[in-house]
mmCIF file of C-alpha atoms in Angstrom:
data_model
loop_
_atom_site.group_PDB
_atom_site.id
_atom_site.type_symbol
_atom_site.label_atom_id
_atom_site.label_comp_id
_atom_site.label_asym_id
_atom_site.label_seq_id
_atom_site.Cartn_x
_atom_site.Cartn_y
_atom_site.Cartn_z
ATOM 1 C CA UNK U 1 16.025 14.639 -21.808
ATOM 2 C CA UNK U 2 14.702 11.616 -24.076
ATOM 3 C CA UNK U 3 16.765 8.140 -23.536
ATOM 4 C CA UNK U 4 16.561 5.581 -25.523
ATOM 5 C CA UNK U 5 18.444 1.577 -24.323
ATOM 6 C CA UNK U 6 17.901 -0.932 -26.491
ATOM 7 C CA UNK U 7 13.398 -1.485 -25.911
ATOM 8 C CA UNK U 8 13.921 1.108 -23.030
ATOM 9 C CA UNK U 9 12.695 4.365 -23.200
ATOM 10 C CA UNK U 10 12.405 7.338 -20.279
ATOM 11 C CA UNK U 11 11.288 11.057 -21.043
ATOM 12 C CA UNK U 12 12.456 13.037 -18.154
ATOM 13 C CA UNK U 13 11.358 16.467 -17.444
ATOM 14 C CA UNK U 14 14.818 18.292 -17.405
ATOM 15 C CA UNK U 15 16.907 18.717 -14.046
ATOM 16 C CA UNK U 16 19.932 18.515 -12.449
ATOM 17 C CA UNK U 17 22.053 15.684 -12.523
ATOM 18 C CA UNK U 18 21.665 14.059 -8.610
ATOM 19 C CA UNK U 19 17.629 13.724 -9.715
ATOM 20 C CA UNK U 20 18.104 12.475 -13.190
ATOM 21 C CA UNK U 21 21.297 10.324 -12.531
ATOM 22 C CA UNK U 22 19.440 7.304 -10.947
ATOM 23 C CA UNK U 23 16.357 7.188 -13.376
ATOM 24 C CA UNK U 24 18.588 7.115 -16.158
ATOM 25 C CA UNK U 25 21.529 4.501 -14.560
ATOM 26 C CA UNK U 26 18.677 1.884 -13.936
ATOM 27 C CA UNK U 27 17.097 1.929 -17.687
ATOM 28 C CA UNK U 28 20.326 1.400 -18.671
ATOM 29 C CA UNK U 29 20.447 -1.657 -15.838
ATOM 30 C CA UNK U 30 16.803 -2.152 -17.530
ATOM 31 C CA UNK U 31 18.225 -2.776 -20.722
ATOM 32 C CA UNK U 32 21.447 -4.605 -20.437
ATOM 33 C CA UNK U 33 19.570 -6.880 -18.799
ATOM 34 C CA UNK U 34 17.232 -7.602 -21.165
ATOM 35 C CA UNK U 35 15.051 -4.765 -21.572
ATOM 36 C CA UNK U 36 12.339 -6.466 -19.334
ATOM 37 C CA UNK U 37 8.764 -4.428 -18.536
ATOM 38 C CA UNK U 38 8.527 -5.975 -14.614
ATOM 39 C CA UNK U 39 11.984 -5.401 -13.371
ATOM 40 C CA UNK U 40 11.971 -1.465 -14.962
ATOM 41 C CA UNK U 41 8.489 -1.204 -13.040
ATOM 42 C CA UNK U 42 9.429 -2.604 -9.853
ATOM 43 C CA UNK U 43 13.581 -0.716 -9.256
ATOM 44 C CA UNK U 44 11.341 2.512 -10.504
ATOM 45 C CA UNK U 45 8.673 1.525 -7.248
ATOM 46 C CA UNK U 46 12.054 0.912 -5.114
ATOM 47 C CA UNK U 47 13.471 4.477 -6.607
ATOM 48 C CA UNK U 48 10.390 6.683 -4.873
ATOM 49 C CA UNK U 49 10.062 4.582 -2.395
ATOM 50 C CA UNK U 50 12.905 5.804 -1.120
ATOM 51 C CA UNK U 51 14.073 9.462 -2.475
ATOM 52 C CA UNK U 52 13.781 11.707 0.609
ATOM 53 C CA UNK U 53 13.051 14.490 -2.473
ATOM 54 C CA UNK U 54 9.945 14.836 -5.160
ATOM 55 C CA UNK U 55 11.191 13.273 -8.050
ATOM 56 C CA UNK U 56 11.310 14.934 -11.796
ATOM 57 C CA UNK U 57 8.329 14.206 -14.243
ATOM 58 C CA UNK U 58 9.061 11.385 -15.949
ATOM 59 C CA UNK U 59 7.780 8.505 -17.964
ATOM 60 C CA UNK U 60 9.297 5.314 -19.219
ATOM 61 C CA UNK U 61 8.508 2.650 -21.577
ATOM 62 C CA UNK U 62 9.667 -1.488 -21.835
ATOM 63 C CA UNK U 63 8.189 -4.659 -22.980
ATOM 64 C CA UNK U 64 6.795 -7.751 -21.525
ATOM 65 C CA UNK U 65 5.134 -11.135 -23.501
ATOM 66 C CA UNK U 66 1.519 -9.566 -22.446
ATOM 67 C CA UNK U 67 2.130 -5.711 -23.811
ATOM 68 C CA UNK U 68 3.292 -2.429 -23.189
ATOM 69 C CA UNK U 69 4.886 -1.429 -19.664
ATOM 70 C CA UNK U 70 4.435 2.407 -18.829
ATOM 71 C CA UNK U 71 4.904 3.784 -16.004
ATOM 72 C CA UNK U 72 4.396 7.714 -14.778
ATOM 73 C CA UNK U 73 5.170 9.153 -12.241
ATOM 74 C CA UNK U 74 4.753 13.628 -12.303
ATOM 75 C CA UNK U 75 3.749 15.798 -14.934
ATOM 76 C CA UNK U 76 4.154 13.237 -17.952
ATOM 77 C CA UNK U 77 1.117 11.803 -19.688
ATOM 78 C CA UNK U 78 1.399 8.742 -22.801
ATOM 79 C CA UNK U 79 -1.636 8.262 -25.600
ATOM 80 C CA UNK U 80 -1.620 5.060 -26.532
ATOM 81 C CA UNK U 81 -3.576 4.283 -28.732
ATOM 82 C CA UNK U 82 -6.203 5.736 -27.154
ATOM 83 C CA UNK U 83 -5.575 4.624 -24.075
ATOM 84 C CA UNK U 84 -4.674 8.266 -21.978
ATOM 85 C CA UNK U 85 -1.821 7.593 -18.736
ATOM 86 C CA UNK U 86 -0.684 9.725 -17.010
ATOM 87 C CA UNK U 87 1.386 9.769 -12.825
ATOM 88 C CA UNK U 88 -0.638 14.162 -12.544
ATOM 89 C CA UNK U 89 -3.419 12.807 -10.735
ATOM 90 C CA UNK U 90 -1.311 10.269 -8.762
ATOM 91 C CA UNK U 91 0.429 10.850 -4.858
ATOM 92 C CA UNK U 92 2.751 8.508 -5.410
ATOM 93 C CA UNK U 93 3.139 6.932 -8.864
ATOM 94 C CA UNK U 94 0.803 5.381 -12.113
ATOM 95 C CA UNK U 95 2.029 1.659 -13.318
ATOM 96 C CA UNK U 96 -0.374 -0.354 -16.817
ATOM 97 C CA UNK U 97 0.122 -2.522 -19.041
ATOM 98 C CA UNK U 98 -1.293 -1.467 -23.447
ATOM 99 C CA UNK U 99 -1.989 -5.138 -24.403
ATOM 100 C CA UNK U 100 -0.372 -5.849 -27.735
ATOM 101 C CA UNK U 101 -0.615 -4.514 -30.331
ATOM 102 C CA UNK U 102 -0.107 -1.193 -29.829
ATOM 103 C CA UNK U 103 0.047 1.640 -33.245
ATOM 104 C CA UNK U 104 0.733 4.555 -31.961
ATOM 105 C CA UNK U 105 2.989 6.766 -28.853
ATOM 106 C CA UNK U 106 2.635 10.115 -27.317
ATOM 107 C CA UNK U 107 3.898 10.988 -24.927
ATOM 108 C CA UNK U 108 4.970 14.313 -23.193
ATOM 109 C CA UNK U 109 6.804 15.937 -19.007
ATOM 110 C CA UNK U 110 6.346 19.030 -17.906
ATOM 111 C CA UNK U 111 9.136 22.003 -17.656
ATOM 112 C CA UNK U 112 11.547 21.617 -15.421
ATOM 113 C CA UNK U 113 14.971 23.236 -15.423
ATOM 114 C CA UNK U 114 17.597 23.582 -17.943
ATOM 115 C CA UNK U 115 19.091 20.298 -18.956
ATOM 116 C CA UNK U 116 22.634 18.690 -17.443
ATOM 117 C CA UNK U 117 24.830 18.889 -20.265
ATOM 118 C CA UNK U 118 27.019 15.852 -18.842
ATOM 119 C CA UNK U 119 24.023 13.712 -19.404
ATOM 120 C CA UNK U 120 23.097 14.088 -23.147
ATOM 121 C CA UNK U 121 25.156 11.760 -25.376
ATOM 122 C CA UNK U 122 24.080 11.263 -28.857
ATOM 123 C CA UNK U 123 26.487 8.201 -29.320
ATOM 124 C CA UNK U 124 24.319 6.363 -26.040
ATOM 125 C CA UNK U 125 21.517 7.711 -27.174
ATOM 126 C CA UNK U 126 20.365 10.808 -24.970
ATOM 127 C CA UNK U 127 19.130 13.905 -26.076
ATOM 128 C CA UNK U 128 17.303 16.573 -25.478
ATOM 129 C CA UNK U 129 13.993 16.959 -25.867
ATOM 130 C CA UNK U 130 10.034 16.888 -24.389
ATOM 131 C CA UNK U 131 8.035 14.854 -25.999
ATOM 132 C CA UNK U 132 7.660 12.448 -28.611
ATOM 133 C CA UNK U 133 5.694 10.102 -31.034
ATOM 134 C CA UNK U 134 5.504 6.843 -32.405
ATOM 135 C CA UNK U 135 3.236 4.872 -34.725
ATOM 136 C CA UNK U 136 3.601 1.681 -36.900
ATOM 137 C CA UNK U 137 4.243 2.701 -40.517
ATOM 138 C CA UNK U 138 1.843 1.042 -42.628
ATOM 139 C CA UNK U 139 3.260 -1.407 -44.879
ATOM 140 C CA UNK U 140 2.316 0.097 -48.975
ATOM 141 C CA UNK U 141 0.106 -3.256 -50.112
ATOM 142 C CA UNK U 142 0.833 -5.506 -53.018
ATOM 143 C CA UNK U 143 -0.370 -5.588 -56.685
ATOM 144 C CA UNK U 144 -2.784 -8.225 -56.928
ATOM 145 C CA UNK U 145 -2.883 -10.810 -59.154
ATOM 146 C CA UNK U 146 -4.754 -12.943 -61.165
ATOM 147 C CA UNK U 147 -4.621 -16.932 -59.617
ATOM 148 C CA UNK U 148 -3.397 -18.317 -62.231
ATOM 149 C CA UNK U 149 -2.819 -15.493 -64.969
ATOM 150 C CA UNK U 150 0.441 -15.445 -67.102
ATOM 151 C CA UNK U 151 1.431 -12.664 -69.026
ATOM 152 C CA UNK U 152 0.844 -12.673 -72.776
ATOM 153 C CA UNK U 153 3.664 -12.734 -74.770
ATOM 154 C CA UNK U 154 3.353 -10.271 -78.184
ATOM 155 C CA UNK U 155 1.868 -11.615 -81.752
ATOM 156 C CA UNK U 156 4.625 -12.304 -84.751
ATOM 157 C CA UNK U 157 3.551 -12.759 -88.137
ATOM 158 C CA UNK U 158 3.777 -16.516 -87.637
ATOM 159 C CA UNK U 159 1.323 -17.010 -84.042
ATOM 160 C CA UNK U 160 -0.946 -15.222 -86.830
ATOM 161 C CA UNK U 161 -1.241 -17.284 -89.471
ATOM 162 C CA UNK U 162 -1.561 -20.047 -86.714
ATOM 163 C CA UNK U 163 -4.438 -18.740 -85.032
ATOM 164 C CA UNK U 164 -6.403 -18.091 -89.164
ATOM 165 C CA UNK U 165 -5.748 -22.257 -89.838
ATOM 166 C CA UNK U 166 -6.711 -23.257 -86.323
ATOM 167 C CA UNK U 167 -9.831 -20.231 -86.849
ATOM 168 C CA UNK U 168 -11.068 -22.033 -90.355
ATOM 169 C CA UNK U 169 -10.548 -25.905 -88.572
ATOM 170 C CA UNK U 170 -12.955 -25.293 -85.918
ATOM 171 C CA UNK U 171 -15.812 -23.780 -88.390
ATOM 172 C CA UNK U 172 -15.212 -27.729 -90.411
ATOM 173 C CA UNK U 173 -15.516 -29.185 -87.618
ATOM 174 C CA UNK U 174 -18.140 -27.135 -86.183
ATOM 175 C CA UNK U 175 -20.457 -28.714 -89.334
ATOM 176 C CA UNK U 176 -19.583 -31.785 -89.343
ATOM 177 C CA UNK U 177 -21.164 -32.347 -85.610
ATOM 178 C CA UNK U 178 -23.870 -30.496 -86.253
ATOM 179 C CA UNK U 179 -26.983 -32.718 -84.999
ATOM 180 C CA UNK U 180 -29.672 -34.078 -87.491
ATOM 181 C CA UNK U 181 -32.866 -32.756 -87.488
ATOM 182 C CA UNK U 182 -35.316 -33.878 -84.272
ATOM 183 C CA UNK U 183 -37.105 -36.830 -85.086
ATOM 184 C CA UNK U 184 -41.341 -37.012 -84.089
ATOM 185 C CA UNK U 185 -42.335 -38.044 -81.354
ATOM 186 C CA UNK U 186 -43.396 -41.627 -80.651
ATOM 187 C CA UNK U 187 -46.397 -42.622 -77.404
ATOM 188 C CA UNK U 188 -44.717 -44.214 -74.873
ATOM 189 C CA UNK U 189 -46.369 -47.711 -74.718
ATOM 190 C CA UNK U 190 -48.946 -48.140 -72.501
ATOM 191 C CA UNK U 191 -48.217 -48.809 -67.908
ATOM 192 C CA UNK U 192 -47.097 -52.951 -67.506
ATOM 193 C CA UNK U 193 -49.305 -53.990 -64.276
ATOM 194 C CA UNK U 194 -47.290 -53.941 -60.797
ATOM 195 C CA UNK U 195 -44.996 -56.185 -60.252
ATOM 196 C CA UNK U 196 -45.580 -58.106 -57.396
ATOM 197 C CA UNK U 197 -44.218 -57.680 -53.892
ATOM 198 C CA UNK U 198 -41.758 -59.381 -52.315
ATOM 199 C CA UNK U 199 -41.889 -61.666 -49.434
ATOM 200 C CA UNK U 200 -40.064 -60.760 -46.270
ATOM 201 C CA UNK U 201 -36.886 -61.846 -45.557
ATOM 202 C CA UNK U 202 -37.599 -63.622 -41.938
ATOM 203 C CA UNK U 203 -35.699 -61.808 -39.224
ATOM 204 C CA UNK U 204 -33.270 -64.503 -37.587
ATOM 205 C CA UNK U 205 -34.086 -65.328 -33.853
ATOM 206 C CA UNK U 206 -32.229 -63.412 -31.279
ATOM 207 C CA UNK U 207 -31.170 -65.115 -28.443
ATOM 208 C CA UNK U 208 -30.472 -62.888 -24.937
ATOM 209 C CA UNK U 209 -27.129 -63.323 -23.293
ATOM 210 C CA UNK U 210 -26.987 -64.936 -19.313
ATOM 211 C CA UNK U 211 -25.618 -62.398 -17.463
ATOM 212 C CA UNK U 212 -22.514 -63.172 -15.442
ATOM 213 C CA UNK U 213 -22.988 -64.460 -11.693
ATOM 214 C CA UNK U 214 -21.959 -62.036 -9.133
ATOM 215 C CA UNK U 215 -19.675 -63.370 -6.315
ATOM 216 C CA UNK U 216 -18.808 -61.159 -3.764
ATOM 217 C CA UNK U 217 -15.910 -61.497 -1.010
ATOM 218 C CA UNK U 218 -14.752 -59.870 2.314
ATOM 219 C CA UNK U 219 -12.418 -56.931 1.550
ATOM 220 C CA UNK U 220 -11.193 -56.947 5.324
ATOM 221 C CA UNK U 221 -11.003 -57.883 8.529
ATOM 222 C CA UNK U 222 -11.879 -61.303 9.628
ATOM 223 C CA UNK U 223 -11.610 -63.544 6.873
ATOM 224 C CA UNK U 224 -10.332 -61.037 4.061
ATOM 225 C CA UNK U 225 -8.415 -62.956 1.061
ATOM 226 C CA UNK U 226 -5.793 -60.179 1.132
ATOM 227 C CA UNK U 227 -2.932 -61.451 3.501
ATOM 228 C CA UNK U 228 -1.547 -59.577 6.611
ATOM 229 C CA UNK U 229 1.025 -57.891 5.608
ATOM 230 C CA UNK U 230 -0.609 -55.875 2.223
ATOM 231 C CA UNK U 231 -2.559 -54.246 5.266
ATOM 232 C CA UNK U 232 -0.609 -50.585 4.387
ATOM 233 C CA UNK U 233 0.773 -49.186 8.354
ATOM 234 C CA UNK U 234 0.431 -45.661 8.499
ATOM 235 C CA UNK U 235 4.511 -44.181 9.254
ATOM 236 C CA UNK U 236 5.446 -43.147 13.139
ATOM 237 C CA UNK U 237 5.001 -39.922 14.633
ATOM 238 C CA UNK U 238 8.290 -38.667 14.646
ATOM 239 C CA UNK U 239 8.917 -36.734 19.041
ATOM 240 C CA UNK U 240 10.773 -33.752 19.365
ATOM 241 C CA UNK U 241 12.530 -31.130 17.544
ATOM 242 C CA UNK U 242 13.565 -31.626 13.978
ATOM 243 C CA UNK U 243 16.864 -32.815 13.514
ATOM 244 C CA UNK U 244 19.246 -29.963 11.835
ATOM 245 C CA UNK U 245 19.316 -30.487 7.580
ATOM 246 C CA UNK U 246 22.617 -30.215 6.153
ATOM 247 C CA UNK U 247 23.401 -28.859 2.335
ATOM 248 C CA UNK U 248 24.932 -30.380 -0.571
ATOM 249 C CA UNK U 249 29.021 -30.522 -0.269
ATOM 250 C CA UNK U 250 31.134 -30.211 -3.305
ATOM 251 C CA UNK U 251 34.516 -30.416 -2.205
ATOM 252 C CA UNK U 252 36.145 -28.079 -5.113
ATOM 253 C CA UNK U 253 33.294 -24.958 -3.916
ATOM 254 C CA UNK U 254 33.347 -22.206 -0.681
ATOM 255 C CA UNK U 255 31.149 -23.385 2.299
ATOM 256 C CA UNK U 256 30.192 -20.652 4.595
ATOM 257 C CA UNK U 257 27.214 -20.824 7.449
ATOM 258 C CA UNK U 258 23.671 -20.582 6.106
ATOM 259 C CA UNK U 259 20.009 -21.457 7.272
ATOM 260 C CA UNK U 260 17.503 -23.053 5.262
ATOM 261 C CA UNK U 261 13.462 -21.682 4.805
ATOM 262 C CA UNK U 262 10.485 -23.694 6.111
ATOM 263 C CA UNK U 263 11.095 -25.241 1.184
ATOM 264 C CA UNK U 264 14.626 -26.048 1.258
ATOM 265 C CA UNK U 265 16.584 -23.186 0.356
ATOM 266 C CA UNK U 266 19.892 -23.010 1.238
ATOM 267 C CA UNK U 267 20.205 -18.501 2.575
ATOM 268 C CA UNK U 268 21.983 -15.961 4.339
ATOM 269 C CA UNK U 269 21.608 -16.095 7.843
ATOM 270 C CA UNK U 270 21.544 -11.762 8.173
ATOM 271 C CA UNK U 271 18.480 -12.205 5.780
ATOM 272 C CA UNK U 272 15.310 -11.629 6.700
ATOM 273 C CA UNK U 273 13.671 -13.685 3.504
ATOM 274 C CA UNK U 274 14.380 -16.779 1.594
ATOM 275 C CA UNK U 275 16.001 -15.600 -1.796
ATOM 276 C CA UNK U 276 14.600 -17.675 -4.088
ATOM 277 C CA UNK U 277 10.752 -18.330 -2.973
ATOM 278 C CA UNK U 278 10.791 -15.240 -0.780
ATOM 279 C CA UNK U 279 8.842 -16.653 1.810
ATOM 280 C CA UNK U 280 9.662 -15.109 5.701
ATOM 281 C CA UNK U 281 12.456 -16.761 7.433
ATOM 282 C CA UNK U 282 11.388 -16.144 10.732
ATOM 283 C CA UNK U 283 8.915 -18.615 10.736
ATOM 284 C CA UNK U 284 10.809 -21.582 11.949
ATOM 285 C CA UNK U 285 13.753 -21.581 14.252
ATOM 286 C CA UNK U 286 17.479 -20.779 11.826
ATOM 287 C CA UNK U 287 19.759 -23.604 12.608
ATOM 288 C CA UNK U 288 23.290 -22.549 10.969
ATOM 289 C CA UNK U 289 24.523 -25.369 8.758
ATOM 290 C CA UNK U 290 27.524 -25.487 6.733
ATOM 291 C CA UNK U 291 26.783 -25.781 2.604
ATOM 292 C CA UNK U 292 27.884 -24.550 -0.398
ATOM 293 C CA UNK U 293 27.446 -20.819 -1.071
ATOM 294 C CA UNK U 294 25.177 -20.094 -4.274
ATOM 295 C CA UNK U 295 25.184 -17.053 -6.616
ATOM 296 C CA UNK U 296 25.460 -13.831 -4.461
ATOM 297 C CA UNK U 297 24.249 -11.595 -8.082
ATOM 298 C CA UNK U 298 25.594 -10.351 -11.312
ATOM 299 C CA UNK U 299 27.810 -8.443 -13.191
ATOM 300 C CA UNK U 300 26.430 -6.091 -15.492
ATOM 301 C CA UNK U 301 28.793 -4.101 -17.696
ATOM 302 C CA UNK U 302 27.592 -0.953 -19.257
ATOM 303 C CA UNK U 303 27.970 -3.030 -23.258
ATOM 304 C CA UNK U 304 25.876 -4.534 -21.520
ATOM 305 C CA UNK U 305 28.169 -8.406 -20.230
ATOM 306 C CA UNK U 306 26.492 -10.185 -17.918
ATOM 307 C CA UNK U 307 29.498 -12.096 -15.210
ATOM 308 C CA UNK U 308 27.576 -14.218 -12.499
ATOM 309 C CA UNK U 309 29.039 -13.457 -9.305
ATOM 310 C CA UNK U 310 29.590 -17.417 -7.888
ATOM 311 C CA UNK U 311 33.388 -16.937 -7.500
ATOM 312 C CA UNK U 312 36.319 -14.149 -7.613
ATOM 313 C CA UNK U 313 36.927 -11.922 -9.509
ATOM 314 C CA UNK U 314 39.742 -9.681 -11.334
ATOM 315 C CA UNK U 315 39.309 -6.649 -13.318
ATOM 316 C CA UNK U 316 41.414 -3.976 -15.643
ATOM 317 C CA UNK U 317 43.079 -3.930 -18.727
ATOM 318 C CA UNK U 318 45.030 -7.472 -18.608
ATOM 319 C CA UNK U 319 43.858 -9.384 -15.813
ATOM 320 C CA UNK U 320 44.459 -12.986 -17.112
ATOM 321 C CA UNK U 321 48.184 -12.036 -17.179
ATOM 322 C CA UNK U 322 47.524 -12.317 -13.318
ATOM 323 C CA UNK U 323 49.003 -15.185 -11.176
ATOM 324 C CA UNK U 324 45.598 -14.854 -9.132
ATOM 325 C CA UNK U 325 43.578 -15.599 -12.861
ATOM 326 C CA UNK U 326 46.602 -17.780 -14.412
ATOM 327 C CA UNK U 327 45.676 -20.264 -11.244
ATOM 328 C CA UNK U 328 42.092 -20.592 -11.128
ATOM 329 C CA UNK U 329 41.507 -18.833 -7.810
ATOM 330 C CA UNK U 330 40.129 -15.733 -9.796
ATOM 331 C CA UNK U 331 38.997 -15.208 -13.396
ATOM 332 C CA UNK U 332 39.469 -11.805 -15.824
ATOM 333 C CA UNK U 333 37.065 -9.378 -17.350
ATOM 334 C CA UNK U 334 39.359 -7.233 -19.354
ATOM 335 C CA UNK U 335 38.230 -3.355 -19.941
ATOM 336 C CA UNK U 336 40.026 -0.616 -21.583
ATOM 337 C CA UNK U 337 38.770 3.048 -22.330
ATOM 338 C CA UNK U 338 40.408 5.059 -25.352
ATOM 339 C CA UNK U 339 42.070 7.360 -22.836
ATOM 340 C CA UNK U 340 44.169 4.349 -21.184
ATOM 341 C CA UNK U 341 43.734 5.430 -17.861
ATOM 342 C CA UNK U 342 42.610 1.163 -16.508
ATOM 343 C CA UNK U 343 45.753 -0.296 -14.804
ATOM 344 C CA UNK U 344 46.801 -3.982 -15.751
ATOM 345 C CA UNK U 345 44.807 -5.260 -12.756
ATOM 346 C CA UNK U 346 43.151 -2.846 -11.688
ATOM 347 C CA UNK U 347 40.193 -3.724 -9.118
ATOM 348 C CA UNK U 348 39.024 -7.297 -8.218
ATOM 349 C CA UNK U 349 35.793 -8.302 -6.722
ATOM 350 C CA UNK U 350 35.968 -10.984 -4.129
ATOM 351 C CA UNK U 351 33.172 -13.024 -1.994
ATOM 352 C CA UNK U 352 33.869 -13.557 1.598
ATOM 353 C CA UNK U 353 31.006 -15.154 2.948
ATOM 354 C CA UNK U 354 27.838 -14.344 2.172
ATOM 355 C CA UNK U 355 29.898 -10.603 0.863
ATOM 356 C CA UNK U 356 30.817 -9.359 -3.109
ATOM 357 C CA UNK U 357 33.732 -6.642 -1.473
ATOM 358 C CA UNK U 358 34.633 -4.661 -4.203
ATOM 359 C CA UNK U 359 39.241 -4.426 -3.941
ATOM 360 C CA UNK U 360 41.505 -2.055 -5.240
ATOM 361 C CA UNK U 361 44.673 -3.343 -6.413
ATOM 362 C CA UNK U 362 46.810 -0.243 -5.847
ATOM 363 C CA UNK U 363 45.818 1.186 -9.310
ATOM 364 C CA UNK U 364 47.112 4.474 -10.829
ATOM 365 C CA UNK U 365 43.920 6.452 -11.207
ATOM 366 C CA UNK U 366 41.193 5.528 -8.708
ATOM 367 C CA UNK U 367 39.135 2.892 -8.339
ATOM 368 C CA UNK U 368 35.248 4.581 -7.369
ATOM 369 C CA UNK U 369 32.121 3.906 -6.296
ATOM 370 C CA UNK U 370 28.886 5.281 -6.223
ATOM 371 C CA UNK U 371 25.846 4.054 -3.869
ATOM 372 C CA UNK U 372 22.197 2.994 -4.857
ATOM 373 C CA UNK U 373 19.924 6.031 -5.930
ATOM 374 C CA UNK U 374 23.006 7.944 -5.524
ATOM 375 C CA UNK U 375 25.449 10.101 -8.028
ATOM 376 C CA UNK U 376 28.336 11.004 -5.950
ATOM 377 C CA UNK U 377 30.867 9.062 -6.877
ATOM 378 C CA UNK U 378 33.911 8.628 -3.885
ATOM 379 C CA UNK U 379 37.304 7.265 -4.700
ATOM 380 C CA UNK U 380 38.747 4.523 -2.422
ATOM 381 C CA UNK U 381 41.754 4.881 -1.293
ATOM 382 C CA UNK U 382 44.791 3.470 -2.696
ATOM 383 C CA UNK U 383 44.298 -0.936 -1.478
ATOM 384 C CA UNK U 384 41.148 0.148 -0.064
ATOM 385 C CA UNK U 385 37.920 -2.513 0.124
ATOM 386 C CA UNK U 386 34.811 -1.758 0.188
ATOM 387 C CA UNK U 387 30.815 -4.139 1.034
ATOM 388 C CA UNK U 388 28.847 -3.053 -2.263
ATOM 389 C CA UNK U 389 24.862 -3.213 -1.784
ATOM 390 C CA UNK U 390 23.054 -4.306 -3.748
ATOM 391 C CA UNK U 391 23.019 -1.261 -6.982
ATOM 392 C CA UNK U 392 26.433 -0.230 -6.838
ATOM 393 C CA UNK U 393 27.428 1.052 -9.288
ATOM 394 C CA UNK U 394 31.810 0.930 -9.562
ATOM 395 C CA UNK U 395 33.768 2.899 -11.886
ATOM 396 C CA UNK U 396 36.759 2.020 -13.302
ATOM 397 C CA UNK U 397 39.278 4.478 -16.148
ATOM 398 C CA UNK U 398 36.055 5.566 -18.863
ATOM 399 C CA UNK U 399 34.546 2.702 -17.694
ATOM 400 C CA UNK U 400 31.697 1.522 -15.252
ATOM 401 C CA UNK U 401 29.684 -1.500 -13.951
ATOM 402 C CA UNK U 402 26.880 -2.427 -11.568
ATOM 403 C CA UNK U 403 25.860 -4.863 -8.997
ATOM 404 C CA UNK U 404 22.751 -6.586 -9.079
ATOM 405 C CA UNK U 405 20.932 -9.021 -7.534
ATOM 406 C CA UNK U 406 17.328 -10.345 -6.852
ATOM 407 C CA UNK U 407 18.354 -12.118 -3.089
ATOM 408 C CA UNK U 408 16.463 -8.654 -0.239
ATOM 409 C CA UNK U 409 17.286 -8.226 2.792
#
């Protein structure tokens, strides 16, 4: 099975839907976020590390600034400009960066079971294949052109007469300008005696510069020229436990309890690592303080639209008509499909302290979610709630979206 979404390519051996769907979902996520090869590798590494069984053989590619990122797992092989990349002999996976420029790519995967028909979608760029080959086409060279050359116009009868007259005039001029006979050679006059040598110019007298006198002065101690008030005094040493820091408080922003890392980044107190710098949070004693909650991640729609989770959202066919959106308590994300299966205000996403909560608004056709690395969809109860984990996918009608975040746990 071959999928090309954005600038990301996935070639996977046909297998059951439960094994292939998480790989395809991750490719869609990476393509929606800009087709970054580093995100592709990190996501696949996380999936394979948490996968219970053996994943199907697959190979994926995406660009980075330095070159083309190649991720191979299992019986999957790629040949890129003579460089061989395969996951066949690896117990986990193989990742490589092929430096630009890349001129030819050939990839193939081992055979597997029959492909799942529901995953094949020509409109999304997912087709049945066991390999592919790409090459950079050489552009045909432009015809050479002489520098300064101009096209020669067709000669006419008047031009021929003018040319004949011009040639006769040139012959007459050449006869007139013909040099006369060379005169006989005359012997040169005898050499004169050499002129007397010029007396040398006297040099100007050079005066020696007298060096400046050096005067010593005392820089420190008794008798120094520096005033006592100018001498820097070391800062006093503060004893006792450090005072708790407080985050910047914004009157309009929600305040939550959090902790600072060693580098002054405000974090969820449940996190083991800082979400900004990644430092271990157990290096110092946590002190709970009130502060402004940072964005908790992003929502990525199936069409590539991205929404930052710094407030509450309502999702549906016409969420802007709801009083929560009109009052400014929430923001609307309009969703529509061709089957009219989405309610006017279908569901909501609420931020509660440090959690992202999905809420069903009593929709007619229900709200579904799939946990990270799972292809199983679970329907929520009407007006039910579910706390979203990073990587969770949500289905509303025939539209899907995903919750993603860089914050670690």
